[in-house]
Short mmCIF file of C-alpha atoms and ligand atoms in Angstrom, two decimals:
data_model
loop_
_atom_site.label_atom_id
_atom_site.label_comp_id
_atom_site.label_asym_id
_atom_site.label_seq_id
_atom_site.Cartn_x
_atom_site.Cartn_y
_atom_site.Cartn_z
CA UNK A 1 -0.01 -0.01 -0.04
CA UNK A 2 1.54 3.39 -0.89
CA UNK A 3 2.29 5.81 1.94
CA UNK A 4 -0.56 8.20 2.72
CA UNK A 5 0.49 11.64 1.37
CA UNK A 6 1.51 13.98 4.16
CA UNK A 7 2.23 11.13 6.53
CA UNK A 8 5.68 10.24 7.86
CA UNK A 9 7.68 7.07 7.41
CA UNK A 10 10.49 8.08 9.76
CA UNK A 11 10.06 8.85 13.43
CA UNK A 12 12.39 10.22 16.05
CA UNK A 13 11.47 9.74 19.73
CA UNK A 14 13.44 11.70 22.34
CA UNK A 15 13.95 10.18 25.79
CA UNK A 16 15.26 12.95 28.03
CA UNK A 17 16.74 11.07 30.97
CA UNK A 18 20.43 10.42 31.61
CA UNK A 19 22.51 9.01 34.48
CA UNK A 20 24.22 12.35 34.80
CA UNK A 21 24.97 15.27 32.52
CA UNK A 22 28.17 14.91 30.45
CA UNK A 23 30.39 18.02 30.44
CA UNK A 24 30.15 18.59 26.71
CA UNK A 25 26.44 17.79 26.15
CA UNK A 26 24.13 20.26 24.51
CA UNK A 27 21.14 17.92 24.01
CA UNK A 28 18.06 18.34 26.11
CA UNK A 29 18.69 15.77 28.83
CA UNK A 30 18.19 15.61 32.55
CA UNK A 31 20.68 13.87 34.83
CA UNK A 32 19.36 11.97 37.85
CA UNK A 33 20.01 15.03 40.04
CA UNK A 34 17.53 17.00 37.92
CA UNK A 35 14.70 14.46 37.96
CA UNK A 36 12.17 13.62 40.59
CA UNK A 37 9.91 10.68 41.32
CA UNK A 38 7.08 10.52 38.84
CA UNK A 39 8.96 12.21 35.98
CA UNK A 40 9.38 8.91 34.07
CA UNK A 41 5.63 8.10 34.20
CA UNK A 42 4.73 11.74 33.44
CA UNK A 43 6.94 11.52 30.35
CA UNK A 44 5.48 8.19 29.27
CA UNK A 45 1.95 9.50 29.63
CA UNK A 46 2.76 12.65 27.66
CA UNK A 47 4.48 10.75 24.84
CA UNK A 48 1.59 8.33 24.51
CA UNK A 49 -0.77 11.31 24.25
CA UNK A 50 1.43 12.89 21.59
CA UNK A 51 1.30 9.61 19.64
CA UNK A 52 -2.51 9.54 19.82
CA UNK A 53 -2.88 13.16 18.77
CA UNK A 54 -0.55 12.63 15.80
CA UNK A 55 -2.11 9.24 15.01
CA UNK A 56 -5.66 10.55 14.93
CA UNK A 57 -4.50 13.31 12.56
CA UNK A 58 -3.16 10.65 10.13
CA UNK A 59 0.49 11.46 10.63
CA UNK A 60 1.81 7.89 10.27
CA UNK A 61 2.40 5.95 7.08
CA UNK A 62 1.09 2.36 7.24
CA UNK A 63 4.65 0.94 7.52
CA UNK A 64 7.58 2.73 9.16
CA UNK A 65 10.85 2.80 7.28
CA UNK A 66 12.94 4.00 10.24
CA UNK A 67 12.31 4.61 13.94
CA UNK A 68 15.03 6.20 16.07
CA UNK A 69 14.98 6.32 19.83
CA UNK A 70 17.43 9.02 20.89
CA UNK A 71 18.08 11.24 23.83
CA UNK A 72 19.09 11.43 26.50
CA UNK A 73 19.52 7.78 27.24
CA UNK A 74 16.57 5.73 25.92
CA UNK A 75 18.05 2.59 27.47
CA UNK A 76 17.20 4.00 30.90
CA UNK A 77 13.51 3.54 30.03
CA UNK A 78 12.10 0.34 31.43
CA UNK A 79 11.19 -2.19 28.73
CA UNK A 80 7.62 -2.34 30.11
CA UNK A 81 7.31 1.45 29.64
CA UNK A 82 8.78 1.17 26.10
CA UNK A 83 6.20 -1.56 25.38
CA UNK A 84 3.36 0.73 26.43
CA UNK A 85 4.64 3.56 24.23
CA UNK A 86 4.95 1.28 21.22
CA UNK A 87 1.63 -0.42 21.72
CA UNK A 88 0.10 3.08 21.36
CA UNK A 89 2.15 3.70 18.22
CA UNK A 90 1.26 0.41 16.66
CA UNK A 91 -2.43 1.23 16.87
CA UNK A 92 -1.70 3.60 13.94
CA UNK A 93 1.22 2.10 12.05
CA UNK A 94 3.36 -0.97 11.79
CA UNK A 95 6.87 -2.21 10.96
CA UNK A 96 8.08 -4.87 8.56
CA UNK A 97 11.28 -6.78 8.04
CA UNK A 98 12.88 -3.77 6.30
CA UNK A 99 12.23 -1.28 9.12
CA UNK A 100 15.37 0.02 10.77
CA UNK A 101 14.53 0.52 14.45
CA UNK A 102 17.45 2.00 16.38
CA UNK A 103 17.92 2.67 20.07
CA UNK A 104 20.69 4.83 21.51
CA UNK A 105 22.23 3.35 24.62
CA UNK A 106 25.01 4.09 27.06
CA UNK A 107 27.28 1.44 28.60
CA UNK A 108 26.09 2.33 32.12
CA UNK A 109 22.53 1.31 31.31
CA UNK A 110 22.96 -1.89 29.28
CA UNK A 111 21.89 -5.13 30.83
CA UNK A 112 21.49 -8.41 29.00
CA UNK A 113 17.98 -9.27 30.15
CA UNK A 114 16.70 -5.78 29.44
CA UNK A 115 18.19 -5.75 25.94
CA UNK A 116 16.71 -9.12 25.18
CA UNK A 117 13.31 -7.55 25.87
CA UNK A 118 14.03 -4.58 23.63
CA UNK A 119 15.11 -6.98 20.91
CA UNK A 120 11.86 -9.00 21.36
CA UNK A 121 9.91 -5.75 20.92
CA UNK A 122 11.40 -5.34 17.46
CA UNK A 123 14.34 -2.94 18.04
CA UNK A 124 16.95 -4.22 15.65
CA UNK A 125 19.85 -1.75 15.85
CA UNK A 126 21.70 -0.19 18.80
CA UNK A 127 23.91 2.86 18.75
CA UNK A 128 26.11 2.87 21.85
CA UNK A 129 27.90 5.96 23.09
CA UNK A 130 31.40 4.81 23.92
CA UNK A 131 33.08 8.24 23.26
CA UNK A 132 36.47 7.08 24.46
CA UNK A 133 38.29 4.04 25.75
CA UNK A 134 40.73 6.11 27.78
CA UNK A 135 39.74 6.17 31.45
CA UNK A 136 41.15 9.68 32.04
CA UNK A 137 39.40 11.14 29.00
CA UNK A 138 36.13 9.57 30.02
CA UNK A 139 36.36 11.35 33.38
CA UNK A 140 37.33 14.61 31.70
CA UNK A 141 34.25 14.32 29.47
CA UNK A 142 31.99 13.66 32.47
CA UNK A 143 31.03 10.18 31.30
CA UNK A 144 29.85 7.77 33.99
CA UNK A 145 31.29 4.57 32.48
CA UNK A 146 34.84 3.25 32.26
CA UNK A 147 36.47 1.39 29.37
CA UNK A 148 35.76 -2.06 30.87
CA UNK A 149 32.06 -1.23 31.21
CA UNK A 150 31.96 -0.29 27.49
CA UNK A 151 33.32 -3.71 26.49
CA UNK A 152 30.96 -5.57 28.85
CA UNK A 153 28.00 -3.61 27.47
CA UNK A 154 29.05 -4.20 23.84
CA UNK A 155 29.33 -7.95 24.42
CA UNK A 156 25.90 -7.93 26.13
CA UNK A 157 24.37 -6.39 23.01
CA UNK A 158 25.72 -9.17 20.77
CA UNK A 159 24.56 -11.76 23.28
CA UNK A 160 21.06 -10.22 23.34
CA UNK A 161 20.92 -10.94 19.58
CA UNK A 162 21.69 -7.55 18.03
CA UNK A 163 23.57 -7.92 14.76
CA UNK A 164 23.48 -4.28 13.73
CA UNK A 165 25.44 -2.38 16.36
CA UNK A 166 27.01 1.03 15.97
CA UNK A 167 29.35 2.73 18.42
CA UNK A 168 30.16 6.41 18.85
CA UNK A 169 33.58 7.90 19.56
CA UNK A 170 34.74 11.44 20.06
CA UNK A 171 37.85 12.90 18.48
CA UNK A 172 39.39 16.28 19.28
CA UNK A 173 39.28 15.48 23.00
CA UNK A 174 41.93 17.56 24.90
CA UNK A 175 44.97 15.36 25.37
CA UNK A 176 43.87 12.68 22.93
CA UNK A 177 46.63 11.31 20.69
CA UNK A 178 46.66 9.44 17.35
CA UNK A 179 47.70 6.36 19.39
CA UNK A 180 44.53 6.66 21.48
CA UNK A 181 42.44 6.83 18.37
CA UNK A 182 44.32 3.92 16.86
CA UNK A 183 43.82 1.70 19.89
CA UNK A 184 40.09 2.67 20.26
CA UNK A 185 39.42 1.85 16.58
CA UNK A 186 41.31 -1.41 16.83
CA UNK A 187 39.50 -2.49 19.97
CA UNK A 188 36.03 -1.67 18.62
CA UNK A 189 36.51 -3.11 15.14
CA UNK A 190 37.82 -6.34 16.65
CA UNK A 191 34.17 -6.89 17.65
CA UNK A 192 31.45 -7.43 15.02
CA UNK A 193 30.23 -3.82 15.01
CA UNK A 194 28.65 -2.78 11.70
CA UNK A 195 28.96 1.00 12.01
CA UNK A 196 31.07 3.58 13.76
CA UNK A 197 30.40 7.29 14.20
CA UNK A 198 33.34 9.54 15.15
CA UNK A 199 32.29 13.07 15.99
CA UNK A 200 34.60 16.01 16.51
CA UNK A 201 34.23 17.46 19.97
CA UNK A 202 32.95 21.04 19.62
CA UNK A 203 32.50 23.34 22.55
CA UNK A 204 31.32 26.95 22.98
CA UNK A 205 34.08 29.51 23.72
CA UNK A 206 32.99 29.94 27.37
CA UNK A 207 33.34 26.22 28.07
CA UNK A 208 36.01 25.27 30.63
CA UNK A 209 37.71 22.88 28.13
CA UNK A 210 37.56 25.21 25.13
CA UNK A 211 41.11 26.49 25.46
CA UNK A 212 42.46 22.92 25.67
CA UNK A 213 40.92 21.81 22.37
CA UNK A 214 43.46 20.71 19.79
CA UNK A 215 44.46 23.14 17.02
CA UNK A 216 42.77 23.01 13.58
CA UNK A 217 45.92 21.43 12.15
CA UNK A 218 46.01 18.70 14.81
CA UNK A 219 42.28 18.01 14.27
CA UNK A 220 42.83 17.70 10.55
CA UNK A 221 45.66 15.21 11.13
CA UNK A 222 43.44 13.16 13.37
CA UNK A 223 40.47 13.20 11.00
CA UNK A 224 42.61 12.10 8.09
CA UNK A 225 44.10 9.31 10.24
CA UNK A 226 40.58 8.13 11.19
CA UNK A 227 39.53 8.09 7.53
CA UNK A 228 42.52 6.03 6.51
CA UNK A 229 42.35 3.61 9.45
CA UNK A 230 38.58 2.97 9.12
CA UNK A 231 38.89 2.30 5.39
CA UNK A 232 41.68 -0.14 6.13
CA UNK A 233 39.33 -1.91 8.55
CA UNK A 234 36.76 -2.41 5.77
CA UNK A 235 34.38 0.45 6.58
CA UNK A 236 33.04 2.84 3.97
CA UNK A 237 33.37 6.55 4.86
CA UNK A 238 29.91 7.48 3.63
CA UNK A 239 29.29 10.67 5.65
CA UNK A 240 31.59 13.23 7.27
CA UNK A 241 31.49 11.49 10.67
CA UNK A 242 30.15 8.09 9.81
CA UNK A 243 31.62 4.79 8.67
CA UNK A 244 29.69 1.63 7.76
CA UNK A 245 30.24 -1.99 6.74
CA UNK A 246 28.62 -2.79 3.39
CA UNK A 247 24.82 -2.41 3.56
CA UNK A 248 24.91 -1.04 7.09
CA UNK A 249 24.66 2.69 6.62
CA UNK A 250 22.39 4.38 9.20
CA UNK A 251 19.12 4.56 7.30
CA UNK A 252 17.46 6.95 9.74
CA UNK A 253 20.29 9.43 9.63
CA UNK A 254 20.30 9.21 5.86
CA UNK A 255 16.74 10.52 5.90
CA UNK A 256 18.09 13.64 7.70
CA UNK A 257 21.07 13.97 5.40
CA UNK A 258 19.06 13.59 2.23
CA UNK A 259 16.43 16.14 3.32
CA UNK A 260 13.65 13.54 3.86
CA UNK A 261 10.64 14.00 6.15
CA UNK A 262 10.68 12.84 9.78
CA UNK A 263 8.39 13.38 12.72
CA UNK A 264 9.81 13.99 16.20
CA UNK A 265 8.26 13.10 19.54
CA UNK A 266 9.30 14.03 23.05
CA UNK A 267 10.72 17.26 24.53
CA UNK A 268 13.06 19.15 22.20
CA UNK A 269 12.40 16.82 19.27
CA UNK A 270 12.66 18.38 15.81
CA UNK A 271 10.58 17.47 12.75
CA UNK A 272 10.91 18.24 9.07
CA UNK A 273 8.35 18.02 6.26
CA UNK A 274 10.08 17.73 2.94
CA UNK A 275 7.03 18.62 0.78
CA UNK A 276 6.16 21.73 2.78
CA UNK A 277 9.83 22.66 3.39
CA UNK A 278 8.86 23.24 6.99
CA UNK A 279 10.65 22.52 10.23
CA UNK A 280 9.12 22.43 13.65
CA UNK A 281 10.28 21.78 17.19
CA UNK A 282 8.81 20.68 20.46
CA UNK A 283 9.32 22.49 23.76
CA UNK A 284 12.75 21.78 25.32
CA UNK A 285 11.31 21.31 28.79
CA UNK A 286 9.75 18.14 30.14
CA UNK A 287 7.31 20.23 32.16
CA UNK A 288 6.12 22.44 29.21
CA UNK A 289 5.98 19.38 26.89
CA UNK A 290 3.90 17.35 29.34
CA UNK A 291 1.65 20.23 30.34
CA UNK A 292 0.74 21.00 26.75
CA UNK A 293 -0.16 17.36 26.04
CA UNK A 294 -1.69 16.23 29.34
CA UNK A 295 -3.44 19.37 30.58
CA UNK A 296 -4.38 20.94 27.23
CA UNK A 297 -4.43 18.04 24.79
CA UNK A 298 -2.41 20.25 22.45
CA UNK A 299 0.66 19.33 20.42
CA UNK A 300 3.77 20.68 22.24
CA UNK A 301 5.18 22.55 19.23
CA UNK A 302 7.33 25.50 20.31
CA UNK A 303 7.95 26.91 16.80
CA UNK A 304 7.52 26.22 13.11
CA UNK A 305 9.72 27.60 10.37
CA UNK A 306 9.08 27.63 6.62
CA UNK A 307 12.40 27.58 4.79
CA UNK A 308 13.06 30.38 2.30
CA UNK A 309 14.85 29.73 -1.00
CA UNK A 310 18.22 30.80 0.40
CA UNK A 311 17.94 28.34 3.29
CA UNK A 312 16.80 25.59 0.87
CA UNK A 313 19.85 26.13 -1.31
CA UNK A 314 22.19 26.16 1.73
CA UNK A 315 20.65 22.93 3.04
CA UNK A 316 20.93 21.33 -0.37
CA UNK A 317 24.71 21.96 -0.50
CA UNK A 318 25.17 21.15 3.14
CA UNK A 319 23.54 17.76 2.69
CA UNK A 320 25.36 16.95 -0.57
CA UNK A 321 28.78 17.83 0.76
CA UNK A 322 28.47 15.67 3.86
CA UNK A 323 27.71 12.43 1.90
CA UNK A 324 30.05 10.40 -0.22
CA UNK A 325 27.59 10.59 -3.15
CA UNK A 326 28.38 14.26 -3.55
CA UNK A 327 26.42 16.38 -6.06
CA UNK A 328 25.68 16.42 -9.79
CA UNK A 329 27.74 18.78 -11.93
CA UNK A 330 24.54 20.50 -13.13
CA UNK A 331 24.31 22.19 -9.72
CA UNK A 332 27.32 24.27 -10.65
CA UNK A 333 25.66 27.12 -12.49
CA UNK A 334 27.36 30.45 -11.89
CA UNK A 335 30.84 31.56 -12.89
CA UNK A 336 31.78 31.99 -9.26
CA UNK A 337 30.75 28.44 -8.49
CA UNK A 338 32.63 27.12 -11.56
CA UNK A 339 35.83 28.90 -10.48
CA UNK A 340 35.52 27.64 -6.94
CA UNK A 341 34.88 24.05 -7.99
CA UNK A 342 37.97 24.20 -10.24
CA UNK A 343 40.05 25.49 -7.34
CA UNK A 344 38.70 22.83 -4.95
CA UNK A 345 39.47 20.11 -7.50
CA UNK A 346 43.05 21.46 -7.80
CA UNK A 347 43.36 21.54 -3.98
CA UNK A 348 42.02 17.98 -3.73
CA UNK A 349 39.07 19.07 -1.58
CA UNK A 350 36.71 17.78 -4.33
CA UNK A 351 37.10 14.83 -6.69
CA UNK A 352 35.06 13.28 -9.46
CA UNK A 353 32.90 10.51 -8.05
CA UNK A 354 34.51 7.14 -8.98
CA UNK A 355 31.21 5.49 -10.04
CA UNK A 356 28.46 8.06 -10.30
CA UNK A 357 28.91 9.69 -13.69
CA UNK A 358 28.79 13.49 -13.60
CA UNK A 359 29.01 13.69 -9.82
CA UNK A 360 31.64 15.47 -7.79
CA UNK A 361 32.17 14.79 -4.10
CA UNK A 362 34.24 15.92 -1.16
CA UNK A 363 37.50 14.08 -0.56
CA UNK A 364 38.47 12.96 2.98
CA UNK A 365 40.26 16.32 3.33
CA UNK A 366 37.22 18.06 1.86
CA UNK A 367 35.00 16.42 4.51
CA UNK A 368 37.15 17.99 7.22
CA UNK A 369 36.77 21.42 5.59
CA UNK A 370 33.13 21.03 4.59
CA UNK A 371 31.97 24.25 6.27
CA UNK A 372 34.37 26.14 3.99
CA UNK A 373 33.13 24.29 0.89
CA UNK A 374 29.49 24.79 1.75
CA UNK A 375 29.89 28.55 2.25
CA UNK A 376 31.78 28.84 -1.02
CA UNK A 377 29.40 26.85 -3.17
CA UNK A 378 25.96 27.66 -1.77
CA UNK A 379 25.38 30.74 -3.91
S1 SF4 B 413 24.72 10.52 27.77
FE1 SF4 B 413 24.44 11.69 25.87
S2 SF4 B 413 22.54 12.84 26.10
FE2 SF4 B 413 23.15 12.10 28.11
S3 SF4 B 413 24.26 13.82 29.01
FE3 SF4 B 413 25.76 12.47 28.06
S4 SF4 B 413 26.02 13.29 25.96
FE4 SF4 B 413 24.13 14.18 26.81
#
């Protein structure tokens, strides 16, 4: 059955609770010290209500292509609570064998029995936040796990029956060396992970670690090392910060990167409607989110934005330059763009795509300087 027009095939559900707040985190998440008894059930009730309001308005396609449970730390939500949330959702939609259903998890909240229940529910992919395997760096970042806990958690995921497991690392951590990155990559890829995300640590200028961040030159060296090492381990560098084994790209994230539609649930969740070129966002406060849904039976949307043509063009280039598919040469229309493309080809920041005829794409070095390329080409 074709998807109902105007309905969504990709969902993001934001779970706002965490063990404690990491020092670099800018997501909407509440550490245990910021939560009180009853918050988890208040959140569950609100999210179920949000699902019903959206469901009654026909927001769900009959079959979901991707579902992503992010946060926060969704793995802190009891499997029974997760089951209640999804039995509400499955009154309106369903999944099939092609649905990618991902849950983010942290090593400190991964237990075998619990993950067997998530697996039985239908979750078929886990993205685990390792961030570092250096005990000192983990403390510096404010993470609550140690390297041993990360390995125990990873092994529990495989034992629970997950065959599509991604891990996250951070690079650009103050004091991190190439040897650290080398040993982290070696240790993780020794296990049967199918995907690895390596994000560059970025901090605002007032942050206490800002002055200790590595120089641009050092970062570039590290990013190029990661590219080379991950390719040698058999992973495709398909997006600026993401590497996948064949057939294991993150389908949900590809919806974001290709400008597809997705519907967000939970406090602070964003949504995007491709046809309407509209973005909207929920309140970034558990209280305001729940109050709107439970007390007023109103969707908790804080703002909606219709993209103008300039924003659409910028997005188009941003998305194309972060993916290994790149962009078709027809996009290069003005003389300024043509001159810049020529220069970037000479500087090895762009290259002809090896298999897609008439496409250009960012090189590994171009990925690291993508902000510069985007600004120059989005005219
Ligand atoms: S675990 Fe993730 S979401 Fe939670 S505080 Fe740390 S970085 Fe933020």
